[in-house]
mmCIF file of C-alpha atoms in Angstrom:
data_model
loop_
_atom_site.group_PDB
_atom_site.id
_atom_site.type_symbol
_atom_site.label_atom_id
_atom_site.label_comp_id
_atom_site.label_asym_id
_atom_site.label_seq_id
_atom_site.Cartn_x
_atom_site.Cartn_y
_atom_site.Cartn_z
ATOM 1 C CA UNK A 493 23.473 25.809 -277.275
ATOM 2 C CA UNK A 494 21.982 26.416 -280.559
ATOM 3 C CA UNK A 495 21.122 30.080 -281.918
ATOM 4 C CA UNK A 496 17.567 31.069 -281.448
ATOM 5 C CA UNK A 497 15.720 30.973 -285.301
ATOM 6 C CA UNK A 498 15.582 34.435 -287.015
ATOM 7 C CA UNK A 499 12.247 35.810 -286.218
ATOM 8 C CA UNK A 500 9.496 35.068 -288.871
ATOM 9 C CA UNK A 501 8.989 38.229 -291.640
ATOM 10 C CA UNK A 502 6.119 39.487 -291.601
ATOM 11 C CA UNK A 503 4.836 41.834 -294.392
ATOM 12 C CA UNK A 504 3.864 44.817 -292.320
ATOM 13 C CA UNK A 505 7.091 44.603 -290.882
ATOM 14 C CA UNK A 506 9.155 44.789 -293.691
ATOM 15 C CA UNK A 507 6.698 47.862 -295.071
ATOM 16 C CA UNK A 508 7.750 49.484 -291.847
ATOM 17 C CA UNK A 509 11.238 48.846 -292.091
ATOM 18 C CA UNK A 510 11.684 50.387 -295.337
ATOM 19 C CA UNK A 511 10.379 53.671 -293.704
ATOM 20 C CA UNK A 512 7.757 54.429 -296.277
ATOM 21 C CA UNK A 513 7.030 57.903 -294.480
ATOM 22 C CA UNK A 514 10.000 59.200 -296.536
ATOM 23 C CA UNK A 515 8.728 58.610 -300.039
ATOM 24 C CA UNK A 516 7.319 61.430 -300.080
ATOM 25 C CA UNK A 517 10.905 62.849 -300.994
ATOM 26 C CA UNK A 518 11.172 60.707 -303.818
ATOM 27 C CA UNK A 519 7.376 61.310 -305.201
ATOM 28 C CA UNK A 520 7.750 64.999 -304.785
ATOM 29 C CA UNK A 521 10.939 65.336 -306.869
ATOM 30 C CA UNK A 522 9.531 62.326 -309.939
ATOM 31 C CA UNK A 523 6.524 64.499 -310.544
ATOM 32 C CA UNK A 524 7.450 67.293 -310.220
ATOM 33 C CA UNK A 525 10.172 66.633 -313.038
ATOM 34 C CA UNK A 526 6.845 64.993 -315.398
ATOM 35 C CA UNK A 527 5.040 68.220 -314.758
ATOM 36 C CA UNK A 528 8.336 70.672 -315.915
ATOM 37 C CA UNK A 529 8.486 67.914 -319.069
ATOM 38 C CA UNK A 530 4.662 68.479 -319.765
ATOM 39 C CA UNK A 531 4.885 72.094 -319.372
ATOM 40 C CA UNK A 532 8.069 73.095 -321.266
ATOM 41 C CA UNK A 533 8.479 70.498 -323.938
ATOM 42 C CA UNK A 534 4.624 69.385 -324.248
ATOM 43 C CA UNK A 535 5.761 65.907 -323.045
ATOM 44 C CA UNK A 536 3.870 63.603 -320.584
ATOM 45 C CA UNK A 537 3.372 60.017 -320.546
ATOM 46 C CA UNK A 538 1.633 58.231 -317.292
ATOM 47 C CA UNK A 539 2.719 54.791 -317.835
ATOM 48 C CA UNK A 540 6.604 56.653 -317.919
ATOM 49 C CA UNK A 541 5.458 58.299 -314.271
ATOM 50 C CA UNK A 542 4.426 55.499 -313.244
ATOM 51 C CA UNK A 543 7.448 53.041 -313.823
ATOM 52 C CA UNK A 544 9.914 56.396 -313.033
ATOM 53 C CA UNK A 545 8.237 56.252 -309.808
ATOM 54 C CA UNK A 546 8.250 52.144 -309.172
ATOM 55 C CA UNK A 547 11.952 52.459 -309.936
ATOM 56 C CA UNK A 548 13.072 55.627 -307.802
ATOM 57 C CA UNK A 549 11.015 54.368 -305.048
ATOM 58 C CA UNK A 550 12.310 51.123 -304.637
ATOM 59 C CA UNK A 551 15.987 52.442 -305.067
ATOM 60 C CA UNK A 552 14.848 55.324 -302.000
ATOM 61 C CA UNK A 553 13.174 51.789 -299.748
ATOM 62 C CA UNK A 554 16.572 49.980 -300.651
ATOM 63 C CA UNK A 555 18.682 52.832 -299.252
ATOM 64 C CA UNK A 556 16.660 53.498 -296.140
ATOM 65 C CA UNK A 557 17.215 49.536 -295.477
ATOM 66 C CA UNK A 558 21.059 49.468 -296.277
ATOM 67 C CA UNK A 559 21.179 52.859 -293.442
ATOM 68 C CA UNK A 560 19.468 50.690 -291.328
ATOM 69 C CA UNK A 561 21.626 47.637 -291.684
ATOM 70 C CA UNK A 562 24.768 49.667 -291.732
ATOM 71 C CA UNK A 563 24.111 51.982 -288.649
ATOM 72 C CA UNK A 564 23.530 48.464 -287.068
ATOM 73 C CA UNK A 565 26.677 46.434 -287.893
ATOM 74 C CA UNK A 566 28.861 49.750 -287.375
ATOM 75 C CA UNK A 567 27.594 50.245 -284.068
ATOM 76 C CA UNK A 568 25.896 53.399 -284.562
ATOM 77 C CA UNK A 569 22.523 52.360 -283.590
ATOM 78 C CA UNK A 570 20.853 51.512 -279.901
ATOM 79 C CA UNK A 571 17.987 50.792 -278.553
ATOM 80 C CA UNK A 572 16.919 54.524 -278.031
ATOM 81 C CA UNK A 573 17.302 54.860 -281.992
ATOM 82 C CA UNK A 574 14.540 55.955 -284.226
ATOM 83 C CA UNK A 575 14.760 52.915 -286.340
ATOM 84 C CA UNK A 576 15.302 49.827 -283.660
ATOM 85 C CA UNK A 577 14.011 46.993 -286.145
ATOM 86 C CA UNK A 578 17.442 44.854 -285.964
ATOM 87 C CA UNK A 579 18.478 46.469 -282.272
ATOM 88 C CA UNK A 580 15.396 45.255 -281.035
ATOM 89 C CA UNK A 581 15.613 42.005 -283.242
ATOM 90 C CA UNK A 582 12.363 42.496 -284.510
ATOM 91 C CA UNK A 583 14.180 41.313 -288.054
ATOM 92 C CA UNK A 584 17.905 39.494 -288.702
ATOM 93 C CA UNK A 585 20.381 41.246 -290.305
ATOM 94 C CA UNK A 586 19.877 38.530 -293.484
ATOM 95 C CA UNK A 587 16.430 39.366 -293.434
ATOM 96 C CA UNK A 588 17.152 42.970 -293.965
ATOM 97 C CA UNK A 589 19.415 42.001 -296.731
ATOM 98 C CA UNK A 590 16.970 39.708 -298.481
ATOM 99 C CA UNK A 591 14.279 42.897 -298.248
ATOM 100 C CA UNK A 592 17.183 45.163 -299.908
ATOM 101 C CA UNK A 593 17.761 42.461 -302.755
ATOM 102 C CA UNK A 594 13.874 42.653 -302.918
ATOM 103 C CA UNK A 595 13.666 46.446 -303.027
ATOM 104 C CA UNK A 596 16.483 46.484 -305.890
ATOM 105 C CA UNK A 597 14.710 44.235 -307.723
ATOM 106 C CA UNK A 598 11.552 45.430 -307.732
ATOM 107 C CA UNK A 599 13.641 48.866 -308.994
ATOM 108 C CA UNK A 600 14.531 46.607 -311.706
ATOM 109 C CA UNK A 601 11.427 45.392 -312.757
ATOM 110 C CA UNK A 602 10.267 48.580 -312.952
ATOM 111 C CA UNK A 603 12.935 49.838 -314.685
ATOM 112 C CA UNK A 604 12.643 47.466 -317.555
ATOM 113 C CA UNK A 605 9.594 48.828 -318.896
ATOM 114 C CA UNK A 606 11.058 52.546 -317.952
ATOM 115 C CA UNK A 607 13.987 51.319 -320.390
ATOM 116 C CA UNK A 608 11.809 50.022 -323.468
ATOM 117 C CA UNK A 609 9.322 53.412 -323.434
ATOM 118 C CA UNK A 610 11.140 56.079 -322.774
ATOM 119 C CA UNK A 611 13.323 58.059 -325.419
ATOM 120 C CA UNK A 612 15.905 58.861 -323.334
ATOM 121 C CA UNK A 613 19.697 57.784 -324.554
ATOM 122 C CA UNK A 614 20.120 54.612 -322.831
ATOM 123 C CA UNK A 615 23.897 56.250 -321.819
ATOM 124 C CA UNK A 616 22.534 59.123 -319.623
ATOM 125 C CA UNK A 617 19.409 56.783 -318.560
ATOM 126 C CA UNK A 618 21.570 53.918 -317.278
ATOM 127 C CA UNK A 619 24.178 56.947 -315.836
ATOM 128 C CA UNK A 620 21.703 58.464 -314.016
ATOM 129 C CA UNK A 621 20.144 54.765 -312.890
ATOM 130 C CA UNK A 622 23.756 54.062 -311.909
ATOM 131 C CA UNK A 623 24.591 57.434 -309.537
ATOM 132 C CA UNK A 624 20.934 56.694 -307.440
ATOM 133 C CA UNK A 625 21.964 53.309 -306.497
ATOM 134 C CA UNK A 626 25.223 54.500 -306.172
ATOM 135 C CA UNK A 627 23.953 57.158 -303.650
ATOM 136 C CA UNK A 628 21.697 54.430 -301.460
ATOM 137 C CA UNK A 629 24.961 52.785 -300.822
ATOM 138 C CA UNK A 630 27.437 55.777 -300.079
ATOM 139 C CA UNK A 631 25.154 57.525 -297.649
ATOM 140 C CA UNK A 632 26.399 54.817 -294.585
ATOM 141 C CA UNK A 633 27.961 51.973 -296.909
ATOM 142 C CA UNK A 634 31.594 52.133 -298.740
ATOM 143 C CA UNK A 635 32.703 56.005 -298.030
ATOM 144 C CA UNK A 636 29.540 56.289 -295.560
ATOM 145 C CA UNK A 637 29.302 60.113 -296.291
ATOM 146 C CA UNK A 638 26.905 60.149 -293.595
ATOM 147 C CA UNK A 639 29.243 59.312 -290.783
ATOM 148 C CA UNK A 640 31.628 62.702 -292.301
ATOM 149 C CA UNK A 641 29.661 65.549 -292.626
ATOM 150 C CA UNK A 642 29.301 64.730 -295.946
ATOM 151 C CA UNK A 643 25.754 63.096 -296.168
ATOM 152 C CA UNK A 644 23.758 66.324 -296.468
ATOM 153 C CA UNK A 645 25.232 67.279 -299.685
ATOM 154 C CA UNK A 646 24.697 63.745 -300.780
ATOM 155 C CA UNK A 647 21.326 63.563 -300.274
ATOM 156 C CA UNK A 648 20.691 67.242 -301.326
ATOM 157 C CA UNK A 649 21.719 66.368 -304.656
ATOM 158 C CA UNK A 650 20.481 62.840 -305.274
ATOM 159 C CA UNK A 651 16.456 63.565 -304.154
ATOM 160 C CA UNK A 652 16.873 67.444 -305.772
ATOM 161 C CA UNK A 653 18.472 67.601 -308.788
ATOM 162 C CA UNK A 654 18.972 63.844 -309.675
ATOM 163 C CA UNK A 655 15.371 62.972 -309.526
ATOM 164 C CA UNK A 656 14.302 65.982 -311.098
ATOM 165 C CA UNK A 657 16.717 65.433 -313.644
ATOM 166 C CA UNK A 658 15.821 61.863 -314.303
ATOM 167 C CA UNK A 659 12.522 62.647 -314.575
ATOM 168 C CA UNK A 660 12.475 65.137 -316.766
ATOM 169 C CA UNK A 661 15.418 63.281 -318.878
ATOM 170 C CA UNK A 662 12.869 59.972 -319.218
ATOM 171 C CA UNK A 663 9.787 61.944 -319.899
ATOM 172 C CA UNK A 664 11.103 64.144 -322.907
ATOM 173 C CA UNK A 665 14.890 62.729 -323.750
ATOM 174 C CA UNK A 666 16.957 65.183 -322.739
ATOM 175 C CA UNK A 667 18.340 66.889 -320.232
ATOM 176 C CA UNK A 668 17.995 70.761 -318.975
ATOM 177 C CA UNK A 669 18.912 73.623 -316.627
ATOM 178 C CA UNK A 670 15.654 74.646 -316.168
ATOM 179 C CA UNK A 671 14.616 71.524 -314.298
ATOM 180 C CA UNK A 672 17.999 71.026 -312.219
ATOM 181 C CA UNK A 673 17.011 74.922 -310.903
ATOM 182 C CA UNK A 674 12.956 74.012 -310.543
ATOM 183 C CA UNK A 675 14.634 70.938 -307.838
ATOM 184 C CA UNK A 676 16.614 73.436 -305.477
ATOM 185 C CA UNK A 677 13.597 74.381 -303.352
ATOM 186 C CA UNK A 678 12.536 70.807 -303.089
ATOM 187 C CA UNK A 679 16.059 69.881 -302.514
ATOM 188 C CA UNK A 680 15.829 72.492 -299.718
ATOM 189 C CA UNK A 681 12.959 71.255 -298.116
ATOM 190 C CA UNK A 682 14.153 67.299 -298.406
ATOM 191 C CA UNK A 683 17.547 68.436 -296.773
ATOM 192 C CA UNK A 684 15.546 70.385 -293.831
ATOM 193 C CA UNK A 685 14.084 66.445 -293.023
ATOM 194 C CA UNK A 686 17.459 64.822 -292.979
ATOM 195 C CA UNK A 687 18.842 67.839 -290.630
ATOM 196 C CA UNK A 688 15.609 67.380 -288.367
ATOM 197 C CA UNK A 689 16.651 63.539 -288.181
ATOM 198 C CA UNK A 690 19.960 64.252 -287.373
ATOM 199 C CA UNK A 691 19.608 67.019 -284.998
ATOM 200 C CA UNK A 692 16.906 64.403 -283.392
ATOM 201 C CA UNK A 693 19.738 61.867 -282.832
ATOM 202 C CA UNK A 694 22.702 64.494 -282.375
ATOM 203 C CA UNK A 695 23.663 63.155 -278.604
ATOM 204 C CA UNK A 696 23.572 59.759 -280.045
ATOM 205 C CA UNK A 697 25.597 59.887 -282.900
ATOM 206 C CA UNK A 698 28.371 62.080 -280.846
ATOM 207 C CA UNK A 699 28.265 58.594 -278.927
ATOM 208 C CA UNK A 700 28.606 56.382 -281.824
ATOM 209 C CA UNK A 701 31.816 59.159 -283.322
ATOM 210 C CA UNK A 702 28.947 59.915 -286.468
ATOM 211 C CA UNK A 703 29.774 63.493 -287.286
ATOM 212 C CA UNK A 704 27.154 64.683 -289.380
ATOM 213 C CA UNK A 705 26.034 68.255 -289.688
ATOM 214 C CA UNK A 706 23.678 68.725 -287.367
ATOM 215 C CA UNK A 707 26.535 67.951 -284.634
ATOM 216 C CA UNK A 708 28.925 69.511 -285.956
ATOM 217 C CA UNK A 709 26.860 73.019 -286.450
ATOM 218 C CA UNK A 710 26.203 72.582 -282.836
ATOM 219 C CA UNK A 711 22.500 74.113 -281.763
ATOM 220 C CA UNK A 712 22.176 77.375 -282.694
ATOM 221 C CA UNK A 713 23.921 77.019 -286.228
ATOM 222 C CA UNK A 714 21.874 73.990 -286.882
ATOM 223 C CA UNK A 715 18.488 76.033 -285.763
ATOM 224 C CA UNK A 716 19.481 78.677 -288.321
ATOM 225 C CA UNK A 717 20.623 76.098 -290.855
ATOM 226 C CA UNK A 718 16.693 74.614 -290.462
ATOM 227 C CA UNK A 719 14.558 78.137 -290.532
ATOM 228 C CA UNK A 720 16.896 78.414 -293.527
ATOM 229 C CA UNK A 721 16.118 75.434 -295.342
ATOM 230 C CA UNK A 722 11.996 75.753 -294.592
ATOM 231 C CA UNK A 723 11.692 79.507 -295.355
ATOM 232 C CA UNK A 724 13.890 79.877 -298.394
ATOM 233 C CA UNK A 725 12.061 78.420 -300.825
ATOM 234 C CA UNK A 726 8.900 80.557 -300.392
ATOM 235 C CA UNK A 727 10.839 83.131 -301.915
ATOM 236 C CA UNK A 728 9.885 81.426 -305.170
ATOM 237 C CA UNK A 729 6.027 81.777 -304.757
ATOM 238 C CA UNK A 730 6.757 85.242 -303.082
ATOM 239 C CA UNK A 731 7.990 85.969 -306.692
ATOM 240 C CA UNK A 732 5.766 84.128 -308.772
ATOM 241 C CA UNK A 733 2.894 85.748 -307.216
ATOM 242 C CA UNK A 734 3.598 88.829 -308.657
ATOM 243 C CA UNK A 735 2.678 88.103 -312.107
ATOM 244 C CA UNK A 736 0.019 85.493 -311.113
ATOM 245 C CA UNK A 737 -1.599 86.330 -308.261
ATOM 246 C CA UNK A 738 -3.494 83.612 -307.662
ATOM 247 C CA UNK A 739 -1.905 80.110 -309.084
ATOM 248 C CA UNK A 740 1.791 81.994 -308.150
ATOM 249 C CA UNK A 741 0.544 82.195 -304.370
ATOM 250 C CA UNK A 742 -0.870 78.813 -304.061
ATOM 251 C CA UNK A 743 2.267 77.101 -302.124
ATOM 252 C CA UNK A 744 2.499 80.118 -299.550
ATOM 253 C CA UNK A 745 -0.265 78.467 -297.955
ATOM 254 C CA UNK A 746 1.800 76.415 -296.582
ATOM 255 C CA UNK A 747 3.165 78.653 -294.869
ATOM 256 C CA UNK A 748 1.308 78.059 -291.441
ATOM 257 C CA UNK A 749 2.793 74.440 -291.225
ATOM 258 C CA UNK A 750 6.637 76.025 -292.041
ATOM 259 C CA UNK A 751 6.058 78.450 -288.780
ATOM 260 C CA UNK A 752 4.557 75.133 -286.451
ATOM 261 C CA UNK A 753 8.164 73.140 -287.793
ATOM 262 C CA UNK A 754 10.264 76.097 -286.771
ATOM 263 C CA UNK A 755 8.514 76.719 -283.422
ATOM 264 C CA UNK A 756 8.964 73.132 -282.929
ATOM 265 C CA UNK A 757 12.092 73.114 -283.712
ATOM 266 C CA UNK A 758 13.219 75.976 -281.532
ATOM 267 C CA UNK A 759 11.690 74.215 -278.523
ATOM 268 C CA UNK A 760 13.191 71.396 -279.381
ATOM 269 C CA UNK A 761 10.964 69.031 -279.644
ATOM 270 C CA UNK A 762 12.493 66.595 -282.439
ATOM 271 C CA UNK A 763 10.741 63.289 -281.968
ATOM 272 C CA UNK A 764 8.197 63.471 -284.768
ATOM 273 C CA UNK A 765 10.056 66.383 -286.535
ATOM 274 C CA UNK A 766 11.528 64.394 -289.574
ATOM 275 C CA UNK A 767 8.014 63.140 -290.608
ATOM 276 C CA UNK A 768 6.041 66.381 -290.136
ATOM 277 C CA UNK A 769 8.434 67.771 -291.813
ATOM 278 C CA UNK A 770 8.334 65.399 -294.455
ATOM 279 C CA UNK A 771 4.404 66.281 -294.526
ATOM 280 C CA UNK A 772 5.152 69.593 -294.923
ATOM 281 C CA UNK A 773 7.897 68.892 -297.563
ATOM 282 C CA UNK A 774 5.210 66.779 -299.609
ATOM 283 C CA UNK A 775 2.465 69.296 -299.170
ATOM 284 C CA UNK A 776 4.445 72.241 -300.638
ATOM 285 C CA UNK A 777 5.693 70.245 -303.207
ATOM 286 C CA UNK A 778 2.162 69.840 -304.235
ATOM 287 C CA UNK A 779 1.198 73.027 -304.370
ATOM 288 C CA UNK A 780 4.026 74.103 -306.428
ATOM 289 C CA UNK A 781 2.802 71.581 -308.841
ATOM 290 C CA UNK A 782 -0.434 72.436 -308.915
ATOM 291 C CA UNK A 783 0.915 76.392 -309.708
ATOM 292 C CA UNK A 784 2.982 75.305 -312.459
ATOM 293 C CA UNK A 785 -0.213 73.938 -313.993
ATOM 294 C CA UNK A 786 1.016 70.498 -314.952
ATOM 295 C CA UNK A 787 -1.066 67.270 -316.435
ATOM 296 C CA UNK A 788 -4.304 69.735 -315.678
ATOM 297 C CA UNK A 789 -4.229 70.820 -319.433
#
């Protein structure tokens, strides 16, 4: 009897399955690494912004389609997953491999231009090029970090102080401490949305044998690990605030949304707690832009 036909791609599809609600952790993280370049070394170019952000975006869409095609073929996802778009069979798994070419080469294209403008040393640019993609595919491909406890440091590093980094490296040519410690609140605040994911999908990935964190933490640890990871970078407006009251204060008014995640999280009610918190990651982010002053001047 022959196979049924993959089903037909459809574009709104595809947008879906790249899980564009998560972007937000690679937007954040780009500009807020143009706004330390404009403000410390009096650097800023928009078309550089904009093809830093065309190529870290479509590396991010890439990786969120090789975790869902991975957590697929290793088993790890059902139909009670968050993502069901090849359990379901809403795409193939060739389809999802034709939208990851697609995502990596749209990167590319983006990256050309990136290449050409900036005056970065090609060395660290390509380095730094090289340890993203690198990081799409280790999260639950090759070592698949994710499936050992090991993905939260991973991603930690790659949407904090990588993008930050890489940002500020393309914008001004160099690289510097001051932006790899600007990225560890954001870095904070990205990690909290992974560990709401995973402590969303905790009873299912003890099924599948996927030990990340959030199981292995166990509830209570993993509650403290999250109030952790949402309230410790206020401590950085907290502080600012007290040499400029007003544009220092500006991201503690996020602070309603932080106490909503926590309560949420306490009660446990995970469903929609990786993309509020992504919200709130995204909105904070913001504000701490806006209080650094950047491309306003």
């Amino acid at each position: 009897r022959a196979a049924a036909p993959p089903p037909r791609l459809k574009l709104a599809l595809a947008a879906r399955a790249t899980r564009p609600w998560s972007f937000s952790a690679t937007v954040a993280p780009v500009a807020l690494g143009a706004a330390l370049a404009h403000k410390l070394d009096d650097a800023f170019s928009a078309p550089l912004l904009a093809t830093t952000l065309g190529t870290t975006v479509g590396v991010h869409a890439a990786g969120n389609l090789l975790n869902t095609y991975f957590d697929f073929v290793k088993g790890a996802d059902t139909k009670g997953s968050s993502d069901t778009t090849l359990v379901q069979g809403e795409l193939s798994p060739r389809q999802v491999l034709q939208l990851i070419g697609g995502c990596f080469g749209a990167a590319a294209a983006s990256a050309a231009p990136l290449c050409a403008l900036t005056r970065a040393p090609m060395r660290k640019l390509l380095g730094a090029l090289a340890l993203g993609v690198s990081s799409a595919y280790a999260y639950t491909g090759g070592p698949a970090l994710k499936y050992r406890a090991m993905g939260d440091l991973l991603i930690t590093t790659t949407f904090g102080p990588l993008l930050v980094g890489f940002s500020y490296l393309v914008q001004t040519g160099r690289l510097g401490w001051a932006p790899l410690l600007a990225s560890l609140p954001l870095a904070a605040h990205i990690e909290a949305i992974l560990h709401a994911n995973n402590a969303r999908d905790v009873e299912e990935d003890a099924a599948a044998g996927v030990k990340t964190l959030a199981l292995k933490l166990g509830p209570h640890r993993s509650s403290l690990l999250y109030t952790a990871l949402i309230a410790a970078p206020f401590a950085a407006p907290l502080w600012a605030a007290l040499a400029r009251p007003l544009l220092g204060a500006l991201p503690l008014l996020a602070a309603p949304n932080a106490r909503a995640l926590l309560a949420a999280y306490r009660d446990g009610v995970f469903r929609d707690l990786p993309r509020r918190t992504a919200k709130f990651q995204f909105g904070f982010a913001a504000l701490t832009i806006v209080r650094r002053r950047p491309l306003l001047t």
